[in-house]
XYZ file of N, CA and C in Angstrom:
585
model
N 24.756 -23.608 13.782
C 23.649 -22.714 13.403
C 23.088 -23.101 12.126
N 21.842 -22.723 11.871
C 21.149 -23.088 10.642
C 20.841 -21.830 9.862
N 20.376 -22.008 8.583
C 20.060 -20.840 7.738
C 18.959 -20.008 8.394
N 17.872 -20.664 8.928
C 16.784 -19.857 9.591
C 17.428 -19.033 10.788
N 18.200 -19.638 11.596
C 18.793 -18.908 12.685
C 19.719 -17.723 12.202
N 20.425 -18.037 11.187
C 21.315 -16.962 10.632
C 20.382 -15.924 10.054
N 19.321 -16.242 9.340
C 18.476 -15.148 8.804
C 17.900 -14.314 9.876
N 17.544 -14.962 11.004
C 17.062 -14.152 12.159
C 18.103 -13.134 12.610
N 19.298 -13.558 12.696
C 20.332 -12.477 13.065
C 20.527 -11.469 12.109
N 20.418 -11.857 10.771
C 20.437 -10.779 9.707
C 19.363 -9.778 9.827
N 18.120 -10.291 10.165
C 17.072 -9.400 10.367
C 17.264 -8.445 11.504
N 18.002 -8.972 12.619
C 18.277 -8.054 13.692
C 19.286 -7.111 13.402
N 20.334 -7.513 12.633
C 21.585 -6.691 12.464
C 21.643 -5.785 11.226
N 20.953 -6.088 10.243
C 21.117 -5.298 8.938
C 19.794 -4.496 8.697
N 20.099 -3.241 8.311
C 18.913 -2.399 8.099
C 18.074 -2.741 6.917
N 16.811 -2.866 7.008
C 15.962 -3.227 5.988
C 15.310 -1.970 5.322
N 14.901 -2.074 4.044
C 14.288 -0.994 3.395
C 12.972 -0.570 4.131
N 12.316 -1.541 4.741
C 11.055 -1.376 5.443
C 11.131 -2.381 6.630
N 10.301 -2.083 7.682
C 10.181 -3.019 8.827
C 9.771 -4.356 8.337
N 10.475 -5.498 8.878
C 10.030 -6.716 8.543
C 8.916 -7.200 9.418
N 7.844 -7.554 8.731
C 6.616 -7.996 9.377
C 6.788 -9.468 9.874
N 6.180 -9.833 11.009
C 6.284 -11.247 11.561
C 5.822 -12.260 10.547
N 4.763 -12.068 9.850
C 4.350 -13.070 8.893
C 5.243 -13.243 7.756
N 5.896 -12.111 7.314
C 6.867 -12.160 6.226
C 8.075 -13.078 6.701
N 8.492 -12.736 7.899
C 9.774 -13.408 8.529
C 9.349 -14.938 8.662
N 8.209 -15.259 9.066
C 7.806 -16.639 9.250
C 7.827 -17.408 7.899
N 7.371 -16.788 6.808
C 7.447 -17.456 5.549
C 8.890 -17.643 5.083
N 9.709 -16.594 5.303
C 11.135 -16.794 4.906
C 11.846 -17.782 5.681
N 11.502 -17.930 6.942
C 12.123 -18.939 7.837
C 11.739 -20.322 7.382
N 10.499 -20.464 6.984
C 10.060 -21.767 6.502
C 10.839 -22.192 5.172
N 11.057 -21.162 4.373
C 11.909 -21.363 3.127
C 13.304 -21.710 3.484
N 13.915 -21.072 4.514
C 15.247 -21.317 4.964
C 15.346 -22.791 5.499
N 14.355 -23.216 6.291
C 14.259 -24.583 6.721
C 14.303 -25.603 5.595
N 13.517 -25.327 4.551
C 13.427 -26.231 3.450
C 14.745 -26.313 2.782
N 15.442 -25.263 2.562
C 16.763 -25.282 1.975
C 17.806 -26.106 2.765
N 17.711 -25.911 4.172
C 18.578 -26.695 5.005
C 18.248 -28.147 4.949
N 17.007 -28.489 4.976
C 16.613 -29.866 4.861
C 17.050 -30.591 3.559
N 16.878 -29.816 2.450
C 17.363 -30.275 1.194
C 18.978 -30.432 1.178
N 19.607 -29.461 1.788
C 21.081 -29.539 1.844
C 21.574 -30.646 2.660
N 20.741 -31.121 3.695
C 21.127 -32.172 4.612
C 20.670 -33.614 3.957
N 20.063 -33.503 2.796
C 19.551 -34.763 2.185
C 18.265 -35.328 2.819
N 17.616 -34.523 3.568
C 16.335 -35.034 4.146
C 15.187 -34.995 3.175
N 15.238 -34.005 2.276
C 14.234 -33.887 1.180
C 14.872 -33.625 -0.143
N 14.146 -33.870 -1.128
C 14.592 -33.457 -2.468
C 13.411 -32.662 -3.024
N 13.683 -31.796 -4.021
C 12.608 -31.014 -4.702
C 12.497 -31.560 -6.055
N 11.237 -32.040 -6.455
C 10.821 -32.532 -7.682
C 9.846 -31.604 -8.195
N 10.240 -30.711 -9.258
C 9.505 -29.672 -9.755
C 9.171 -28.827 -8.495
N 7.866 -28.684 -8.144
C 7.545 -27.846 -6.998
C 7.146 -28.706 -5.807
N 7.377 -29.988 -5.778
C 6.990 -30.857 -4.719
C 8.164 -31.218 -3.778
N 7.882 -31.378 -2.491
C 8.868 -31.707 -1.479
C 8.790 -33.170 -1.219
N 9.781 -33.945 -1.650
C 9.805 -35.397 -1.517
C 10.712 -35.721 -0.362
N 10.238 -36.281 0.772
C 11.182 -36.834 1.818
C 12.047 -37.908 1.238
N 13.339 -37.879 1.613
C 14.205 -38.852 1.078
C 14.889 -39.583 2.228
N 14.885 -39.076 3.465
C 15.527 -39.796 4.495
C 14.955 -39.358 5.816
N 14.969 -40.186 6.840
C 14.402 -39.907 8.180
C 15.439 -39.515 9.130
N 16.651 -39.294 8.637
C 17.753 -39.004 9.638
C 17.557 -37.606 10.297
N 18.026 -37.503 11.469
C 17.904 -36.272 12.128
C 19.013 -35.254 11.830
N 18.799 -33.975 11.922
C 19.853 -33.005 11.547
C 20.620 -32.578 12.833
N 20.142 -32.779 14.000
C 20.839 -32.366 15.187
C 20.303 -31.014 15.659
N 19.431 -30.356 14.884
C 18.868 -29.065 15.277
C 17.399 -29.367 15.618
N 16.896 -28.958 16.803
C 15.548 -29.246 17.231
C 14.541 -28.776 16.242
N 14.709 -27.444 15.902
C 13.581 -26.874 14.971
C 13.631 -27.525 13.612
N 14.837 -27.799 13.105
C 14.859 -28.432 11.780
C 14.339 -29.917 11.871
N 14.581 -30.569 12.999
C 14.100 -31.911 13.186
C 12.467 -31.818 13.257
N 12.020 -30.885 13.987
C 10.519 -30.671 13.966
C 10.011 -30.425 12.541
N 10.723 -29.657 11.746
C 10.306 -29.407 10.383
C 10.341 -30.673 9.593
N 11.301 -31.567 9.732
C 11.445 -32.847 9.115
C 10.250 -33.732 9.493
N 9.898 -33.730 10.786
C 8.844 -34.559 11.242
C 7.494 -34.116 10.682
N 7.366 -32.819 10.314
C 6.102 -32.270 9.789
C 5.926 -32.480 8.350
N 6.927 -33.151 7.648
C 6.827 -33.344 6.207
C 5.633 -34.243 5.776
N 5.117 -33.917 4.663
C 3.955 -34.836 4.246
C 4.741 -36.003 3.454
N 4.451 -37.198 3.886
C 5.218 -38.361 3.429
C 4.446 -39.270 2.428
N 3.279 -38.763 1.955
C 2.512 -39.473 0.955
C 2.321 -38.802 -0.287
N 2.336 -39.379 -1.384
C 2.131 -38.786 -2.661
C 0.742 -38.204 -2.753
N 0.560 -37.045 -3.392
C 1.475 -36.406 -4.292
C 2.439 -35.459 -3.621
N 2.660 -35.612 -2.380
C 3.549 -34.789 -1.534
C 3.100 -33.303 -1.539
N 3.740 -32.565 -0.790
C 3.274 -31.147 -0.570
C 4.133 -30.278 -1.462
N 3.373 -29.239 -1.968
C 4.067 -28.210 -2.760
C 4.953 -27.277 -1.935
N 5.957 -26.644 -2.455
C 6.714 -25.711 -1.768
C 5.843 -24.641 -1.134
N 4.928 -24.079 -2.001
C 4.077 -22.993 -1.517
C 3.204 -23.446 -0.306
N 2.693 -24.634 -0.367
C 1.768 -25.119 0.717
C 2.594 -25.304 1.956
N 3.864 -25.739 1.775
C 4.873 -25.953 2.978
C 5.059 -24.608 3.615
N 5.369 -23.519 2.796
C 5.596 -22.251 3.424
C 4.483 -21.700 4.214
N 3.209 -21.847 3.747
C 2.142 -21.388 4.503
C 1.775 -22.266 5.730
N 1.914 -23.559 5.609
C 1.670 -24.455 6.705
C 2.837 -24.441 7.805
N 4.014 -24.583 7.339
C 5.061 -24.519 8.346
C 5.448 -23.215 8.855
N 5.176 -22.149 8.005
C 5.521 -20.772 8.395
C 4.665 -20.236 9.508
N 3.446 -20.844 9.660
C 2.457 -20.319 10.676
C 3.105 -20.190 12.057
N 3.443 -18.974 12.464
C 3.989 -18.748 13.788
C 5.391 -19.117 13.925
N 6.120 -19.332 12.820
C 7.521 -19.826 12.992
C 8.523 -18.774 13.462
N 8.206 -17.472 13.233
C 9.036 -16.435 13.768
C 9.065 -16.486 15.227
N 7.937 -16.782 15.882
C 7.890 -16.932 17.338
C 8.723 -18.043 17.843
N 8.654 -19.208 17.174
C 9.446 -20.360 17.530
C 10.931 -20.067 17.435
N 11.326 -19.515 16.347
C 12.827 -19.170 16.269
C 13.351 -18.047 17.264
N 12.567 -17.038 17.520
C 12.932 -16.030 18.484
C 12.994 -16.687 19.905
N 12.075 -17.533 20.197
C 12.078 -18.183 21.537
C 13.269 -19.034 21.638
N 13.688 -19.708 20.623
C 14.897 -20.522 20.583
C 16.166 -19.618 20.740
N 16.089 -18.465 20.115
C 17.184 -17.582 20.150
C 17.385 -16.951 21.641
N 16.249 -16.618 22.166
C 16.291 -15.939 23.513
C 15.361 -16.850 24.496
N 15.941 -18.002 24.879
C 15.145 -18.759 25.862
C 14.791 -17.948 27.124
N 13.611 -17.895 27.407
C 13.070 -17.206 28.681
C 12.996 -15.692 28.356
N 13.344 -15.220 27.193
C 13.223 -13.747 26.836
C 11.825 -13.490 26.378
N 11.680 -12.197 25.955
C 10.429 -11.691 25.561
C 10.152 -11.991 24.031
N 11.087 -12.725 23.365
C 10.817 -13.140 22.074
C 10.563 -12.107 21.112
N 9.384 -12.139 20.372
C 9.063 -11.223 19.282
C 8.989 -9.885 19.684
N 8.551 -9.497 20.883
C 8.467 -8.125 21.177
C 9.830 -7.536 21.149
N 10.839 -8.188 21.719
C 12.132 -7.715 21.698
C 12.721 -7.659 20.203
N 12.459 -8.775 19.457
C 13.033 -8.786 18.114
C 12.474 -7.657 17.418
N 11.223 -7.263 17.449
C 10.745 -6.257 16.534
C 10.934 -4.933 17.122
N 11.475 -4.781 18.294
C 11.952 -3.473 18.854
C 13.457 -3.327 18.593
N 13.976 -4.204 17.712
C 15.346 -4.125 17.289
C 16.290 -4.427 18.469
N 15.985 -5.421 19.337
C 16.707 -5.754 20.524
C 18.060 -6.277 20.056
N 19.035 -6.131 20.871
C 20.343 -6.575 20.580
C 20.739 -7.741 21.461
N 20.561 -9.049 20.953
C 20.958 -10.140 21.803
C 22.501 -10.093 21.896
N 22.911 -10.740 22.979
C 24.372 -10.766 23.280
C 25.137 -11.369 22.109
N 26.390 -10.765 21.985
C 27.261 -11.249 20.914
C 27.581 -12.762 21.225
N 27.587 -13.580 20.157
C 27.853 -14.938 20.318
C 28.549 -15.538 19.166
N 29.084 -16.667 19.204
C 29.673 -17.400 18.047
C 28.617 -17.551 16.958
N 27.373 -17.819 17.300
C 26.384 -18.060 16.276
C 26.041 -16.742 15.533
N 26.084 -15.627 16.246
C 25.815 -14.328 15.586
C 26.955 -14.019 14.679
N 28.230 -14.249 15.117
C 29.403 -13.971 14.274
C 29.324 -14.877 13.048
N 28.927 -16.106 13.143
C 28.808 -17.007 12.029
C 27.860 -16.446 11.046
N 26.673 -15.959 11.508
C 25.698 -15.389 10.634
C 26.225 -14.170 9.855
N 27.004 -13.360 10.708
C 27.678 -12.174 10.028
C 28.710 -12.595 8.974
N 29.362 -13.664 9.201
C 30.338 -14.174 8.230
C 29.645 -14.600 6.984
N 28.563 -15.343 7.199
C 27.855 -15.832 5.956
C 27.317 -14.616 5.216
N 26.804 -13.624 5.896
C 26.264 -12.420 5.254
C 27.427 -11.689 4.522
N 28.660 -11.588 5.093
C 29.819 -10.869 4.514
C 30.239 -11.502 3.239
N 30.178 -12.860 3.141
C 30.651 -13.539 1.912
C 29.575 -13.700 0.951
N 28.356 -13.109 1.262
C 27.188 -13.034 0.335
C 26.764 -14.489 0.058
N 26.666 -15.374 1.054
C 26.157 -16.706 0.812
C 24.792 -16.688 0.107
N 24.594 -17.346 -1.032
C 23.415 -17.117 -1.859
C 21.991 -17.398 -1.147
N 21.959 -18.468 -0.284
C 20.724 -18.736 0.292
C 20.338 -17.624 1.252
N 21.228 -17.237 2.086
C 21.049 -16.235 3.128
C 20.700 -14.945 2.518
N 21.471 -14.515 1.576
C 21.267 -13.107 0.969
C 20.052 -13.152 0.145
N 19.647 -14.281 -0.505
C 18.491 -14.340 -1.376
C 17.197 -14.175 -0.507
N 17.203 -14.960 0.580
C 16.065 -14.849 1.566
C 15.988 -13.482 2.198
N 17.084 -12.906 2.594
C 16.999 -11.613 3.102
C 16.599 -10.616 2.105
N 16.960 -10.678 0.848
C 16.489 -9.781 -0.164
C 15.039 -9.858 -0.367
N 14.463 -11.062 -0.226
C 13.037 -11.177 -0.290
C 12.287 -10.389 0.793
N 12.992 -10.178 1.874
C 12.448 -9.414 3.037
C 12.811 -8.019 2.985
N 13.433 -7.477 1.854
C 13.811 -6.128 1.638
C 15.160 -5.785 2.339
N 15.979 -6.759 2.634
C 17.215 -6.597 3.258
C 18.360 -6.752 2.308
N 19.078 -5.772 2.008
C 20.242 -5.985 1.100
C 19.809 -6.313 -0.325
N 20.819 -6.771 -1.046
C 20.561 -7.310 -2.455
C 20.891 -8.778 -2.505
N 20.237 -9.474 -3.491
C 20.558 -10.852 -3.628
C 22.056 -11.060 -3.855
N 22.606 -12.164 -3.395
C 23.975 -12.466 -3.621
C 24.341 -12.797 -5.060
N 25.620 -12.742 -5.365
C 26.056 -13.079 -6.753
C 25.820 -14.528 -6.939
N 25.612 -15.001 -8.180
C 25.512 -16.424 -8.468
C 26.802 -17.055 -8.046
N 26.657 -18.212 -7.321
C 27.799 -18.964 -7.024
C 28.131 -20.001 -8.006
N 29.242 -20.641 -7.961
C 29.683 -21.579 -8.869
C 29.278 -23.005 -8.400
N 28.233 -23.056 -7.624
C 27.710 -24.355 -7.044
C 27.053 -25.210 -8.187
N 26.623 -26.355 -7.796
C 26.008 -27.230 -8.728
C 24.721 -26.624 -9.305
N 24.351 -26.973 -10.559
C 23.143 -26.456 -11.114
C 21.874 -26.926 -10.247
N 21.929 -28.149 -9.794
C 20.775 -28.612 -8.970
C 20.593 -27.699 -7.661
N 21.731 -27.413 -7.110
C 21.535 -26.529 -5.902
C 21.010 -25.141 -6.338
N 21.426 -24.572 -7.487
C 20.963 -23.302 -7.885
C 19.506 -23.452 -8.261
N 19.074 -24.476 -8.888
C 17.667 -24.683 -9.240
C 16.855 -24.750 -7.997
N 17.236 -25.460 -6.956
C 16.553 -25.651 -5.700
C 16.426 -24.223 -4.996
N 17.515 -23.431 -4.959
C 17.480 -22.112 -4.387
C 16.539 -21.311 -5.115
N 16.623 -21.243 -6.437
C 15.723 -20.438 -7.291
C 14.262 -20.770 -7.074
N 13.975 -22.050 -6.966
C 12.586 -22.517 -6.698
C 12.023 -22.056 -5.369
N 12.840 -22.137 -4.314
C 12.398 -21.783 -2.965
C 12.343 -20.179 -2.982
N 13.273 -19.507 -3.515
C 13.189 -18.092 -3.423
C 12.003 -17.543 -4.150
N 11.677 -18.147 -5.347
C 10.480 -17.750 -6.082
C 9.280 -17.968 -5.294
N 9.211 -19.173 -4.587
C 7.993 -19.478 -3.773
C 7.830 -18.505 -2.635
N 8.939 -18.160 -1.924
C 8.901 -17.239 -0.928
C 8.473 -15.853 -1.400
N 9.000 -15.435 -2.514
C 8.612 -14.175 -3.098
C 7.187 -14.124 -3.434
N 6.599 -15.190 -3.984
C 5.134 -15.241 -4.363
C 4.328 -15.247 -3.067
N 4.715 -15.924 -2.069
C 3.933 -15.982 -0.788
C 3.963 -14.615 -0.142
N 5.142 -13.930 -0.136
C 5.168 -12.622 0.471
C 4.268 -11.622 -0.352
N 4.209 -11.709 -1.595
C 3.389 -10.935 -2.433
C 1.883 -11.142 -2.089
N 1.546 -12.396 -1.999
C 0.168 -12.786 -1.615
C -0.180 -12.272 -0.244
N 0.734 -12.401 0.718
C 0.448 -11.920 2.104
C 0.291 -10.449 2.080
N 1.059 -9.689 1.319
C 0.840 -8.181 1.217
C -0.403 -7.837 0.624
N -0.871 -8.623 -0.469
C -2.121 -8.359 -1.053
C -3.330 -8.560 -0.098
N -3.206 -9.597 0.775
C -4.154 -9.809 1.801
C -4.212 -8.627 2.761
N -3.046 -8.183 3.239
C -2.925 -7.064 4.143
C -3.601 -5.827 3.423
N -3.266 -5.511 2.195
C -3.847 -4.422 1.493
C -5.409 -4.451 1.400
N -5.874 -5.698 1.052
C -7.254 -5.818 1.019
C -8.014 -5.616 2.339
N -7.374 -6.090 3.365
C -7.938 -5.822 4.725
C -7.943 -4.377 5.112
N -6.850 -3.663 4.752
C -6.783 -2.151 5.015
C -7.877 -1.442 4.228
N -8.128 -1.884 2.895
C -9.170 -1.213 2.183
C -10.521 -1.535 2.780
N -10.768 -2.743 3.250
C -12.100 -3.115 3.830
C -12.307 -2.379 5.057
N -11.223 -2.268 5.949
C -11.410 -1.507 7.185
C -11.601 -0.084 6.990
N -10.955 0.487 6.053
C -11.188 1.953 5.680
C -12.575 2.204 5.185
N -13.056 1.199 4.317
C -14.430 1.394 3.808
C -15.405 1.262 4.960
N -15.208 0.288 5.855
C -16.022 0.142 6.995
C -16.072 1.458 7.877
N -14.888 1.921 8.145
C -14.791 3.179 8.896
C -15.489 4.345 8.197
N -15.441 4.402 6.945
C -16.031 5.498 6.187
C -17.563 5.377 6.169
N -18.161 4.153 6.271
C -19.543 4.006 6.412
C -20.091 4.571 7.601
N -19.346 4.348 8.770
C -19.730 4.872 10.073
C -19.505 6.328 10.181
N -18.676 6.970 9.412
C -18.486 8.382 9.398
C -19.467 9.141 8.609
N -20.175 8.437 7.684
C -21.047 9.159 6.747
C -22.255 9.734 7.553
N -22.758 10.859 7.132
C -23.895 11.491 7.816
C -25.139 10.670 7.779
């Protein structure tokens, strides 16, 4: 299992402060993919740019699709641009992979309970030991608290901090867009209600 798949199980299993929106989940899944690709040596992060470093496959279909979607020409893609581009509809892709032939997002967002599996137990174990990438991404979605700093290499900590900050910024931007739309819709409704 991968960090995005584990994050999906956490969203299913752990109570959030607020319901997790599909768009929010998609952005966080794109961040999780990026962390897994960096961990597998497929990319490196230079400042805020994603630099492809190898073309090898990870063995996971969705991560390999993510690797194939990388921008391979300078100045390369920023982490923020990656989140928006790759995150478009990503929650649907991961739920479809989780529940082949199932109803996907409808079940996920009704808090469906997929069958217990080794993958689900592995996600629960990562959550229980407060694995930093998983708990950090979940915290950005309003689930739990960020994990304690691990004693991992500084480079890995920097990579995680960069991706979490980008996910947090993207989620804030998405919420601002939602609020603006609600205000515009309310204003439009009020115009039609006026005498």
